[in-house]
C-alpha cells in the first residue's frame, strides 16, 4: 500500500504532452494566469518564475502562485492529452484505427499497415476485433460492426425507437423477439452509426464554421451501474459532463469518465512494473486512470473528511457557501468527489479520474468552437469544472472572447415555495415597471439586475461575489450567479445582460429527457436501508453500454427530436437542413 507522504516527485512539474501544459495559475485576475511554471528542475532551491512547487500539506503536489497566493494542484499533461484524444476519437472516422496509447511509437500507425506493427488477437463478445500492438505489447479492440452480418436488420428501426422511448432492455427483447445478445449487438451497431453520422455532421464545427455567439450550460450527471461480479455487490458510479447551448438546445458533448478500450488487469500489471504507485499522482504514467491503489487512497481520504450536513432546509446562499467549504475540505480542489464506500471500480474498461474528463471535455469544446466569435459558459459550481474551463479557454478569456459564470440553483424548494418566490419577484418587477413607465419589460429586468449588481454578497474563501437572480422560474426557483472572468471591462448594462442569460436550463433539459426516455438512466430508487447495494431495476450492467447509449441519445436529441418550432437543435444551429429520421441514421454512410 502506498504511503501518500513518501511519494517520489521526479521533476518540478510534469513535462508538456501533446502541446499541452496546464500547470499554471488559473485565476483570471492574476498576471500568472495561463503562464506555465518552468518544467526543469534546477540546482537552485527556487526557480525564478513566479511559482513555488511543493508537495502541499497532505502531499498532493501543488504550485503556489507567488503573485496571487493561489495553489493550483499540479496535474498530468499526459492524462489530459490522452483524455482529449479519447474524446476526439468520436469525431474521427474509425477507418484507420491505431494503437490508442499516445506514448506508443505505433500510436499513429494504422492497424492495416501489417504484421510488422500489429498481430490479430481474437474477437470480443460483441464481434469487435482485438489486436496486439508490437510497439507497446498491449492489446486493444477495434469495433467492426456492419449491417451485413446482422440478421433481422428490418427490426433495427423498431429497436432504436424502443430504446429511445423508455423501454427496459427485457421488454425490448420481448417486443422485438430478439435475445439479449442480439440487443447488445444492435446497440453497438446504432452507436457506430450515430458516431459516423455525428462526425460527418459536426465536421463544419471542426473546420471553423462561423457562429456569432454561444451560451453554453455545463453540468454533470451521475449514473449507477450494476455490479457484474457476484462476490462484490457494490455498484459502479459513473459521471458524465455535458454542454448544451441555450439558443439552439444543441448538446455539443456528453462525456463519461470511462475508457472502455482498456483492460484493468493489463494496466494494473503495467503500473506495478513501472512502480507507478510509488510516484506522486500527476507524474504517474497512468495518472488518468483509477487504479486499485488510488481507490484505497481515496477511501482513506474520504474517511478523514467531515460529514457534511444534509437535509436541512436552506437557501441558495448557504448552499453556495457550503459548496465552497466542501472544496476547501478536498485535498485536491480540482477533484470532484466521486467514489463512496459502497461503490467500486468497473471490472471491464477503466474509470477515468473525473478532473481529466473535465479537462478533456473543455479542450474538446475548444476544437469545436474555433469559428465561434464569443462563447459564454454557465457552469454548475464545481471547482473542477472551473479549472478545466479557465485553462482550456485561457487564450480566449484573455482575448475577451470567452467568459465564464458559476450558476447555482436551489432545487430543494417545494412547489409552494417556488410559487412564492415567483410571486415576490413579480411584485418587485411591477413596482419597478410603474417607476419606469417608458421601459420595455426586458429593459426593466436589466435595470433590476443592474441594481442588484451594486450590492452583491461575497461568499466563500475566495470572496467571490454572487448575484441573486431577481427572476426565478419554476425550474430555477432560487438562482445565484458568480462571474468568474470579470476584468471590469464591460459596461453595466452589457454585464447585466450577460447575468440575465445565466441558466443551466439547456443542459438540465437534456439530462431530464435522458432520464425520462432511456430506461437505463432512470434515476435509481434508493432505499435508506439497502442503499448502494440495491439492484437498480434498469441500470446497465456494463458501463460501456451506458456510454454507447449516451452517444445514441445525444444524436437522437440533436437531430431527431423536434421542439415546438418543429425544428431540431441541429437545424437551429445550422448543422442539419431538416429533421432526421431514425432510419437515416441507421442507413447512414459517410461516403
Ligand atoms: Zn496567480
Ligand atoms: Zn502500442
PDB file of N, CA and C and ligand atoms in Angstrom, residues 98-101 103-107 117-118 132-138 140, ligand 2:
ATOM      1  N   UNK A  98      -5.537   2.949 -34.749  1.00  0.00           N
ATOM      2  CA  UNK A  98      -4.155   2.582 -34.453  1.00  0.00           C
ATOM      3  C   UNK A  98      -4.055   2.356 -32.947  1.00  0.00           C
ATOM      4  N   UNK A  99      -2.867   2.002 -32.469  1.00  0.00           N
ATOM      5  CA  UNK A  99      -2.697   1.767 -31.036  1.00  0.00           C
ATOM      6  C   UNK A  99      -3.136   3.004 -30.254  1.00  0.00           C
ATOM      7  N   UNK A 100      -4.041   2.843 -29.272  1.00  0.00           N
ATOM      8  CA  UNK A 100      -4.584   4.021 -28.568  1.00  0.00           C
ATOM      9  C   UNK A 100      -3.605   4.663 -27.583  1.00  0.00           C
ATOM     10  N   UNK A 101      -2.470   4.000 -27.324  1.00  0.00           N
ATOM     11  CA  UNK A 101      -1.522   4.551 -26.349  1.00  0.00           C
ATOM     12  C   UNK A 101      -0.729   5.702 -26.980  1.00  0.00           C
ATOM     13  N   UNK A 103       1.707   7.318 -26.021  1.00  0.00           N
ATOM     14  CA  UNK A 103       3.160   7.287 -25.860  1.00  0.00           C
ATOM     15  C   UNK A 103       3.800   6.157 -26.642  1.00  0.00           C
ATOM     16  N   UNK A 104       2.965   5.374 -27.334  1.00  0.00           N
ATOM     17  CA  UNK A 104       3.491   4.235 -28.080  1.00  0.00           C
ATOM     18  C   UNK A 104       3.938   4.708 -29.459  1.00  0.00           C
ATOM     19  N   UNK A 105       5.051   4.145 -29.941  1.00  0.00           N
ATOM     20  CA  UNK A 105       5.585   4.539 -31.247  1.00  0.00           C
ATOM     21  C   UNK A 105       4.601   4.216 -32.364  1.00  0.00           C
ATOM     22  N   UNK A 106       3.710   3.244 -32.130  1.00  0.00           N
ATOM     23  CA  UNK A 106       2.756   2.841 -33.170  1.00  0.00           C
ATOM     24  C   UNK A 106       1.445   3.638 -33.105  1.00  0.00           C
ATOM     25  N   UNK A 107       1.403   4.640 -32.234  1.00  0.00           N
ATOM     26  CA  UNK A 107       0.135   5.339 -32.000  1.00  0.00           C
ATOM     27  C   UNK A 107      -0.532   5.831 -33.287  1.00  0.00           C
ATOM     28  N   UNK A 117       3.695  -4.294 -37.189  1.00  0.00           N
ATOM     29  CA  UNK A 117       3.279  -3.477 -36.059  1.00  0.00           C
ATOM     30  C   UNK A 117       2.227  -4.128 -35.169  1.00  0.00           C
ATOM     31  N   UNK A 118       1.345  -4.909 -35.793  1.00  0.00           N
ATOM     32  CA  UNK A 118       0.242  -5.474 -35.015  1.00  0.00           C
ATOM     33  C   UNK A 118       0.041  -6.945 -35.335  1.00  0.00           C
ATOM     34  N   UNK A 132      -2.964  -7.088 -30.970  1.00  0.00           N
ATOM     35  CA  UNK A 132      -1.829  -6.931 -30.067  1.00  0.00           C
ATOM     36  C   UNK A 132      -0.874  -5.948 -30.737  1.00  0.00           C
ATOM     37  N   UNK A 133      -0.523  -4.880 -30.001  1.00  0.00           N
ATOM     38  CA  UNK A 133       0.402  -3.894 -30.555  1.00  0.00           C
ATOM     39  C   UNK A 133       1.819  -4.352 -30.227  1.00  0.00           C
ATOM     40  N   UNK A 134       2.650  -4.442 -31.282  1.00  0.00           N
ATOM     41  CA  UNK A 134       4.023  -4.893 -31.050  1.00  0.00           C
ATOM     42  C   UNK A 134       4.899  -3.758 -30.507  1.00  0.00           C
ATOM     43  N   UNK A 135       4.395  -2.548 -30.656  1.00  0.00           N
ATOM     44  CA  UNK A 135       5.151  -1.402 -30.149  1.00  0.00           C
ATOM     45  C   UNK A 135       5.186  -1.361 -28.629  1.00  0.00           C
ATOM     46  N   UNK A 136       4.025  -1.605 -28.002  1.00  0.00           N
ATOM     47  CA  UNK A 136       3.965  -1.475 -26.546  1.00  0.00           C
ATOM     48  C   UNK A 136       3.552  -2.770 -25.866  1.00  0.00           C
ATOM     49  N   UNK A 137       3.196  -3.783 -26.654  1.00  0.00           N
ATOM     50  CA  UNK A 137       2.864  -5.071 -26.079  1.00  0.00           C
ATOM     51  C   UNK A 137       1.462  -5.157 -25.495  1.00  0.00           C
ATOM     52  N   UNK A 138       0.634  -4.113 -25.743  1.00  0.00           N
ATOM     53  CA  UNK A 138      -0.715  -4.154 -25.175  1.00  0.00           C
ATOM     54  C   UNK A 138      -1.745  -4.495 -26.242  1.00  0.00           C
ATOM     55  N   UNK A 140      -5.683  -4.002 -27.856  1.00  0.00           N
ATOM     56  CA  UNK A 140      -6.785  -3.033 -27.932  1.00  0.00           C
ATOM     57  C   UNK A 140      -7.811  -3.564 -28.917  1.00  0.00           C
TER      58      UNK A 140
HETATM   59 ZN1  LIG B   2       1.118   0.382 -28.770  1.00  0.00          ZN
END
